[in-house]
mmCIF file of C-alpha atoms in Angstrom:
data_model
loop_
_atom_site.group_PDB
_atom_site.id
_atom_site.type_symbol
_atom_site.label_atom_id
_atom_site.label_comp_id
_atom_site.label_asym_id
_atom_site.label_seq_id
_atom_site.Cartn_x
_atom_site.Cartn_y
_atom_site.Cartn_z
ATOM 1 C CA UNK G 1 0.000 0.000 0.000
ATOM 2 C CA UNK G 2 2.973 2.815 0.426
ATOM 3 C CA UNK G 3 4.247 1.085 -2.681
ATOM 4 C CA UNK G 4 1.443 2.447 -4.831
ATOM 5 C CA UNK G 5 1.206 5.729 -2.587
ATOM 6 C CA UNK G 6 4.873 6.365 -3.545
ATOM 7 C CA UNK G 7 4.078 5.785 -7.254
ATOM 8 C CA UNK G 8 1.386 8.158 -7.359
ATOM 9 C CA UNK G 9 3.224 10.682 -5.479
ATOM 10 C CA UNK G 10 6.009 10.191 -8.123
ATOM 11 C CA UNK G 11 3.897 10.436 -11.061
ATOM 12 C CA UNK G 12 2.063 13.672 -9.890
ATOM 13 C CA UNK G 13 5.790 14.827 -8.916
ATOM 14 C CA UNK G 14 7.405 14.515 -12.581
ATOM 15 C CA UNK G 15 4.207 15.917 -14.141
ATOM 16 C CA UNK G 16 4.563 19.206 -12.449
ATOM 17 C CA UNK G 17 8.056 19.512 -12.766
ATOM 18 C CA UNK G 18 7.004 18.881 -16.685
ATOM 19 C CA UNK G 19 5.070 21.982 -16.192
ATOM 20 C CA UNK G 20 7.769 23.870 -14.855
ATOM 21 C CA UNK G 21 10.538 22.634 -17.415
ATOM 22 C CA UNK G 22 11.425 24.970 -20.364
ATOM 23 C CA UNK G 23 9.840 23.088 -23.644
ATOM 24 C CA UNK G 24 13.170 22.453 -24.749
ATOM 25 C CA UNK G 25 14.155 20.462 -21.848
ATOM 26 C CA UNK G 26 11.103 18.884 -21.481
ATOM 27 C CA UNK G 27 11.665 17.514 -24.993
ATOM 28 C CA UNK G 28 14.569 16.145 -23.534
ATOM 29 C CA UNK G 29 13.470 14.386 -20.707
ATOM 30 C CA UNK G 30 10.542 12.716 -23.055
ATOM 31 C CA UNK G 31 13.438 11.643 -25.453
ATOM 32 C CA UNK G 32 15.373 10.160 -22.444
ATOM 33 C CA UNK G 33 12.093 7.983 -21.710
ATOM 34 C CA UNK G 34 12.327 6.681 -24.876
ATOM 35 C CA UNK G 35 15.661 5.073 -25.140
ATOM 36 C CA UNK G 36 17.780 7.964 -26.183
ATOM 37 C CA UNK G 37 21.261 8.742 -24.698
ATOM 38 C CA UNK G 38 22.683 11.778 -23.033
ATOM 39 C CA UNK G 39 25.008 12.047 -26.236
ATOM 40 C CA UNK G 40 22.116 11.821 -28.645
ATOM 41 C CA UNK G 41 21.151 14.806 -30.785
ATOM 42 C CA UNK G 42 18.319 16.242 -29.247
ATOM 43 C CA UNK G 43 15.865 18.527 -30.955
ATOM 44 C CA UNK G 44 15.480 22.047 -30.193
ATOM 45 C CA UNK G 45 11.858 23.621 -29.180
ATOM 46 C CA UNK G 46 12.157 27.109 -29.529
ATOM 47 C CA UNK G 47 9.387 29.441 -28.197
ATOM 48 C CA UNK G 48 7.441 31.891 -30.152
ATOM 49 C CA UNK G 49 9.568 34.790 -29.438
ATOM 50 C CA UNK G 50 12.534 32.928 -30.413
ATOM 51 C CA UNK G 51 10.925 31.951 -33.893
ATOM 52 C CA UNK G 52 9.270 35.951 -34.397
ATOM 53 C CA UNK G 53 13.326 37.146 -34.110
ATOM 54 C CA UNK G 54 14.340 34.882 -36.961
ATOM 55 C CA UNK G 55 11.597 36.471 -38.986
ATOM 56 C CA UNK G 56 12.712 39.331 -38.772
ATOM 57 C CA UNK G 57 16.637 38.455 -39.201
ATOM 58 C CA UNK G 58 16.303 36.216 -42.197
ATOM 59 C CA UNK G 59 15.147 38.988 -44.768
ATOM 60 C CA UNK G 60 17.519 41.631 -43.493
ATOM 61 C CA UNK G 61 20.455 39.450 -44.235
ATOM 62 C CA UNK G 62 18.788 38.490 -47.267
ATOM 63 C CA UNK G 63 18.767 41.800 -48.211
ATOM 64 C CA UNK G 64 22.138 42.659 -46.983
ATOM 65 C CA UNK G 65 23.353 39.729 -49.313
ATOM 66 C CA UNK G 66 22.078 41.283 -51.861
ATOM 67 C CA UNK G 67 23.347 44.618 -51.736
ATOM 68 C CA UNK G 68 26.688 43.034 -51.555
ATOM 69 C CA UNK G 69 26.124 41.416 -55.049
ATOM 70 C CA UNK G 70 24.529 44.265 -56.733
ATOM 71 C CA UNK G 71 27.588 46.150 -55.685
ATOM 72 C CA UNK G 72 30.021 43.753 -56.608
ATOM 73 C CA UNK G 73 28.110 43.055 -59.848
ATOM 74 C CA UNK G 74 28.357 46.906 -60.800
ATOM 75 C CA UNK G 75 31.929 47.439 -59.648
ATOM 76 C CA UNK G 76 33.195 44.629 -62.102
ATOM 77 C CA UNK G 77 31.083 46.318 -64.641
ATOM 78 C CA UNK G 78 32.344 49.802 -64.092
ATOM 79 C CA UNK G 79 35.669 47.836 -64.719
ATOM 80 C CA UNK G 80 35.574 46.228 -67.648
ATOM 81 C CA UNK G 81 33.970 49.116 -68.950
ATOM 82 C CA UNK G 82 36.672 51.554 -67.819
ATOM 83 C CA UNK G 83 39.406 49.044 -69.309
ATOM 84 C CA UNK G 84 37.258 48.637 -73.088
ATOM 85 C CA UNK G 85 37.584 52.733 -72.995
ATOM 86 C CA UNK G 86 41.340 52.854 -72.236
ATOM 87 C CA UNK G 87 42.016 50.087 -74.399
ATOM 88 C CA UNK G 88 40.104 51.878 -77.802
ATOM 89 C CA UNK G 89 41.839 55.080 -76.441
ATOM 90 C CA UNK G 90 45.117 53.245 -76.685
ATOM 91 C CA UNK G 91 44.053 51.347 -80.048
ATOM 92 C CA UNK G 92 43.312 55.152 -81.865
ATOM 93 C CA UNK G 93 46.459 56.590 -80.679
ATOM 94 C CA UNK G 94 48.753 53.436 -81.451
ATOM 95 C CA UNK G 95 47.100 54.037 -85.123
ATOM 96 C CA UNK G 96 47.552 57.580 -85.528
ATOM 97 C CA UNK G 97 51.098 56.678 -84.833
ATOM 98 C CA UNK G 98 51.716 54.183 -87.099
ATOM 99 C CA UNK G 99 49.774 56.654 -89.860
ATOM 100 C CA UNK G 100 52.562 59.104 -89.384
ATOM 101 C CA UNK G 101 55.596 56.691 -89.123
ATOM 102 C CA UNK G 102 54.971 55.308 -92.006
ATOM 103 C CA UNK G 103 54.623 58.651 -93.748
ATOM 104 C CA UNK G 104 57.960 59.315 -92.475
ATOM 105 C CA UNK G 105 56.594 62.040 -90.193
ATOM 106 C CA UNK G 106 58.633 61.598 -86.982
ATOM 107 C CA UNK G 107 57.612 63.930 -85.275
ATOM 108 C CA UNK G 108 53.873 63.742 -85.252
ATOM 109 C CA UNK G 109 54.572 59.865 -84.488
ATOM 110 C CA UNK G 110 57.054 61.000 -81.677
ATOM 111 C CA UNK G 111 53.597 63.011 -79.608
ATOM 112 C CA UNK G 112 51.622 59.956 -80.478
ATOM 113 C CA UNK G 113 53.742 57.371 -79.502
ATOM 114 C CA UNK G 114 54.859 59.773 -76.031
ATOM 115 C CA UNK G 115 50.889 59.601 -75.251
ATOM 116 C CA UNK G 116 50.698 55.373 -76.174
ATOM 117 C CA UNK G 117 53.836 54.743 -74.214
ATOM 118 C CA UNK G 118 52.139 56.619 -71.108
ATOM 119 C CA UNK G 119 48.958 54.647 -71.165
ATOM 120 C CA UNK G 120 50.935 50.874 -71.630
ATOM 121 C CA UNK G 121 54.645 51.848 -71.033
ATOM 122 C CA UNK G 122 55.128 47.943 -70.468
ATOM 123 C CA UNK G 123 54.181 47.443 -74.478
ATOM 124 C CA UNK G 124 58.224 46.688 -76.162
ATOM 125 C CA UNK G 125 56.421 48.126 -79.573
ATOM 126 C CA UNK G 126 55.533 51.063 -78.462
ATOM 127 C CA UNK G 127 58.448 51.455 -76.639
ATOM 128 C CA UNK G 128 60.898 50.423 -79.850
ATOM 129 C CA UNK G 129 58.544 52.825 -82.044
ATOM 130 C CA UNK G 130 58.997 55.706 -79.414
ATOM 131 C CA UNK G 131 62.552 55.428 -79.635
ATOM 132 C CA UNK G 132 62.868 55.524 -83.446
ATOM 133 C CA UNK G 133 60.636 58.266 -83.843
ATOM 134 C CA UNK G 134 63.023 60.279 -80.987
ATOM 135 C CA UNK G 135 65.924 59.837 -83.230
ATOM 136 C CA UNK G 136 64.058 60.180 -86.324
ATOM 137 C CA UNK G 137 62.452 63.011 -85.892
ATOM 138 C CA UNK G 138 63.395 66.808 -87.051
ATOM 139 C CA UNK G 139 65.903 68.204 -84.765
ATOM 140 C CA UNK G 140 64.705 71.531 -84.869
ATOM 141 C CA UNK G 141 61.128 70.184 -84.410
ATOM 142 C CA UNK G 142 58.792 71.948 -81.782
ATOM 143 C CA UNK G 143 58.856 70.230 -78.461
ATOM 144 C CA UNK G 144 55.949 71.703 -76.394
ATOM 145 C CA UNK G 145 54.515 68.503 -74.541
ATOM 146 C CA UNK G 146 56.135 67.590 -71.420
ATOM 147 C CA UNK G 147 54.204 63.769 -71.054
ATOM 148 C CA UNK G 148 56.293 61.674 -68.994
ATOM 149 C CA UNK G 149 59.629 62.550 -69.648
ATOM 150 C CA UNK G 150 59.579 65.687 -68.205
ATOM 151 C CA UNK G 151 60.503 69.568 -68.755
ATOM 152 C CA UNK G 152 60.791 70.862 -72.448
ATOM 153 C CA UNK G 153 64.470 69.441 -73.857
ATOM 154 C CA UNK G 154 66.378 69.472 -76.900
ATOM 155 C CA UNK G 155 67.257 67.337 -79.998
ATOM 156 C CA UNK G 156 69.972 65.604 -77.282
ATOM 157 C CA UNK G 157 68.042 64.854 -75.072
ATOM 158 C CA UNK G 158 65.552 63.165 -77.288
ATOM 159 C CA UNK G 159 68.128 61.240 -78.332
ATOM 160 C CA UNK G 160 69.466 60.276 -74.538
ATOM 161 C CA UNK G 161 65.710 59.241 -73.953
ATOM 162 C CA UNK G 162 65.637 56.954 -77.165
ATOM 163 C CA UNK G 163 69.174 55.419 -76.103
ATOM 164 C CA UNK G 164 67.155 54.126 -73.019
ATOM 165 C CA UNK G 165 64.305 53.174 -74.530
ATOM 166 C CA UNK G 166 66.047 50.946 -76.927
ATOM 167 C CA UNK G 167 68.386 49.636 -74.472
ATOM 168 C CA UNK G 168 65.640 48.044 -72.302
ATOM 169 C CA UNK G 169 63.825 47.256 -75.450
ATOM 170 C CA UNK G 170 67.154 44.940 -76.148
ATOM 171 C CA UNK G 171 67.148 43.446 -72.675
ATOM 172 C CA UNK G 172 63.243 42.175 -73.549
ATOM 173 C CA UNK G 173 63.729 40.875 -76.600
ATOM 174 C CA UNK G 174 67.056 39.332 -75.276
ATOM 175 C CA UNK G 175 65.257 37.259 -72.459
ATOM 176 C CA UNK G 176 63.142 36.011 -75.757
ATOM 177 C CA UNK G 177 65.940 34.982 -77.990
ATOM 178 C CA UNK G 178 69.461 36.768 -78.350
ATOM 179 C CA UNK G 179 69.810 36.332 -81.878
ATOM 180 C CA UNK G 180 66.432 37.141 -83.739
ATOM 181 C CA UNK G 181 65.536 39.859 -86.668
ATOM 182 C CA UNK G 182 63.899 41.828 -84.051
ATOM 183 C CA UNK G 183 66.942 41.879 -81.728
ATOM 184 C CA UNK G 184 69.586 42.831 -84.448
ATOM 185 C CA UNK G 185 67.140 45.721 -85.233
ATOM 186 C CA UNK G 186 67.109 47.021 -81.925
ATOM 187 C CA UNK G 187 70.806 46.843 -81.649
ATOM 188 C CA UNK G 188 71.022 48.034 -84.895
ATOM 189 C CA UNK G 189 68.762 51.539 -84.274
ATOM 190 C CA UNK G 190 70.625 52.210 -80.901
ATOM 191 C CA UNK G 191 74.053 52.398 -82.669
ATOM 192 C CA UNK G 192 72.478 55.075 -84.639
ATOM 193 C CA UNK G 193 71.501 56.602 -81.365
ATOM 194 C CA UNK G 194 75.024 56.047 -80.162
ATOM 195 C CA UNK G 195 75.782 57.510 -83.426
ATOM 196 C CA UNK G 196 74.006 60.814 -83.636
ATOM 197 C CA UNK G 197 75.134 61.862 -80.177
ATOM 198 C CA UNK G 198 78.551 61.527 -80.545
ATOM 199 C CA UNK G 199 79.934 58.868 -79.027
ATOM 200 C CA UNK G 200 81.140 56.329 -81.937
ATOM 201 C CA UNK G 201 82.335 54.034 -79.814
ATOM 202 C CA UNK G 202 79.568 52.591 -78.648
ATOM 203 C CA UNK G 203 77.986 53.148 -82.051
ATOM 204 C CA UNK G 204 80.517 50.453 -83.180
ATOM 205 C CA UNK G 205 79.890 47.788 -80.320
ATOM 206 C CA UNK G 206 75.970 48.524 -81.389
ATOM 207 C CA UNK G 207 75.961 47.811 -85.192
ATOM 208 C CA UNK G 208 78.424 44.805 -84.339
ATOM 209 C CA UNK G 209 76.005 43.392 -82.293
ATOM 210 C CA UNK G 210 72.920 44.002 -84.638
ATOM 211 C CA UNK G 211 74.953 41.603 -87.105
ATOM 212 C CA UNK G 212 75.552 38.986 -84.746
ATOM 213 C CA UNK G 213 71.917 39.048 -84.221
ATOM 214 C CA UNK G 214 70.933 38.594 -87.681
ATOM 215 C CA UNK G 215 73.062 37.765 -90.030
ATOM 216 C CA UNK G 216 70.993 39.536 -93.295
ATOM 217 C CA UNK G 217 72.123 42.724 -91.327
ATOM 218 C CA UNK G 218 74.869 43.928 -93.745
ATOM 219 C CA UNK G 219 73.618 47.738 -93.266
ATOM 220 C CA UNK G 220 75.501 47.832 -90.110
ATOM 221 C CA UNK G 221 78.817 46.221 -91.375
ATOM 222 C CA UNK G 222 78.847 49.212 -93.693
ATOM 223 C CA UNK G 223 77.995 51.559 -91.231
ATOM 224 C CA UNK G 224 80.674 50.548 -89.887
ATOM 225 C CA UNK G 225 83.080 50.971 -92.183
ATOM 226 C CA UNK G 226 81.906 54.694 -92.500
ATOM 227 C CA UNK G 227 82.451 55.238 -88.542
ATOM 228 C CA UNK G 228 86.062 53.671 -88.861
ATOM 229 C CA UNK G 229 86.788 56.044 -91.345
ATOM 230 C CA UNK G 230 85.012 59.163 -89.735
ATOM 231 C CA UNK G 231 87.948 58.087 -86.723
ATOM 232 C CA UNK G 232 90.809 57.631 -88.969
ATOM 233 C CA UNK G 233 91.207 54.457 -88.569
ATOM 234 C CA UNK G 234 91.951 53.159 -91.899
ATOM 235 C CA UNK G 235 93.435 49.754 -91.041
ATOM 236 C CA UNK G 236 90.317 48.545 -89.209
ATOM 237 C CA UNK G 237 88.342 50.535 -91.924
ATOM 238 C CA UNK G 238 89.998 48.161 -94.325
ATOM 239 C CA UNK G 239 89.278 45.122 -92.730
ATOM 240 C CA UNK G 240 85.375 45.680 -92.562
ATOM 241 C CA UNK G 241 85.380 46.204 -96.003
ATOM 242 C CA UNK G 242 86.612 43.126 -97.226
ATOM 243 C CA UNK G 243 84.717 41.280 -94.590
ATOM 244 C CA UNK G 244 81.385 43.393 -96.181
ATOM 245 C CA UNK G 245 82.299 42.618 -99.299
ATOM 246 C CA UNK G 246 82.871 38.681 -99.082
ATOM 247 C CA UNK G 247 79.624 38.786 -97.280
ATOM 248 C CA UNK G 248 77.491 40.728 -99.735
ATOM 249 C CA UNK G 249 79.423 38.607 -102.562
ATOM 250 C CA UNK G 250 78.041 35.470 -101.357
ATOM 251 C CA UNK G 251 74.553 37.060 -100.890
ATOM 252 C CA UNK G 252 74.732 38.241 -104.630
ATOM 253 C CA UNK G 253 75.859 34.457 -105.288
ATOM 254 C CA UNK G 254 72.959 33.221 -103.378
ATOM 255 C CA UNK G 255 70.285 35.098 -105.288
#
């Protein structure tokens, strides 16, 4: 008889603790009573107040989301856009350039290829066809844009500015292959550099090099005959014209 008073007493006991349990825990206990462990998963009751805050926190990071890719989206736009401008910028003034090299106007070529250079100064071409049109050009020409090379010079200093330009236009083609047309060209148009601003010396080392580069060079074995004989020396004059003429000779026999 206090056997099944103690029962009772127990049953009415866990009920109103039920009552007094959170939901969550409650859930708990019921799993418990129906085999589950303490290391079980156990499933989470959350009240009304709990489930009205995620309302309102889902669509404000939906939205936030959102605003992150519409900005994103436009910023790449605004990009790609900005890059297609600079790059038909850079295409007109490349051809402009071109236009007036090949009409042998230097100078014009020189203020569009100062302007391409300054947009892509990483580009060899325009670099190599800056360079030419520096030495190129009419000494006496006007010289009223600074660009990136600074104050308002002279004819030398055109020509100091084209000796660097086509020095680390060799260096690039050089890492591609050391003896190519385009490297023995490069060599070849900074020994006129070297040339034109007096210092024949290096002139010489220059148009040697060209025709080590490429061998269909023979323009700079005679322009080096004329630079030997500009410095009197004859004997070494001598010797470069025998070697250009054996060389052309065989050419002529080749054709």
């Amino acid at each position: 008889m206090h056997c099944f008073y103690f029962w009772i007493l127990k049953r009415r006991t866990e009920k109103s603790d039920c009552r007094l349990l959170c939901p969550g825990l409650a859930a708990t206990l019921d799993f418990r009573k129906n085999g589950y462990s303490s290391g079980s998963i156990q499933p989470v009751m959350h009240s009304k107040s709990t489930r009205r805050m995620h309302k309102k926190i889902l669509p404000i990071d939906l939205q936030y989301r959102s605003r992150i890719i519409a900005f994103l989206f436009a910023l790449c736009l605004f990009l790609v856009t900005g890059q297609s401008h600079a790059d038909a910028k850079f295409d007109a003034i490349r051809q402009q350039g071109l236009e007036a090299f090949q009409e042998r106007n230097f100078t014009l070529a020189r203020d569009c290829f100062q302007r391409a250079y300054k947009l892509q100064p990483y580009n060899d071409d325009i670099r190599f066809r800056l360079a030419m049109s520096l030495i190129y050009q009419d000494p006496d020409a006007p010289r009223e844009a600074a660009h990136q090379f600074g104050k308002k010079g002279s004819y030398r200093d055109d020509l100091q500015k084209a000796v660097q330009l086509l020095r680390e236009s060799v260096e690039v083609q050089e890492r591609i292959e050391i003896r190519s047309p385009a490297t023995g060209l490069r060599h070849f148009h900074l020994g006129v550099g070297y040339w034109y601003m007096g210092r024949p010396d290096l002139a010489l080392d220059s148009f040697r090099r060209s025709f080590r580069s490429d061998f269909t060079r023979t323009d700079a074995l005679y322009n080096r005959i004329v630079i030997l004989k500009q410095m009197g020396k004859d004997p070494e004059a001598r010797v470069a014209t025998r070697e250009y003429l054996r060389i052309t000779s065989i050419e002529d026999l080749d054709d």
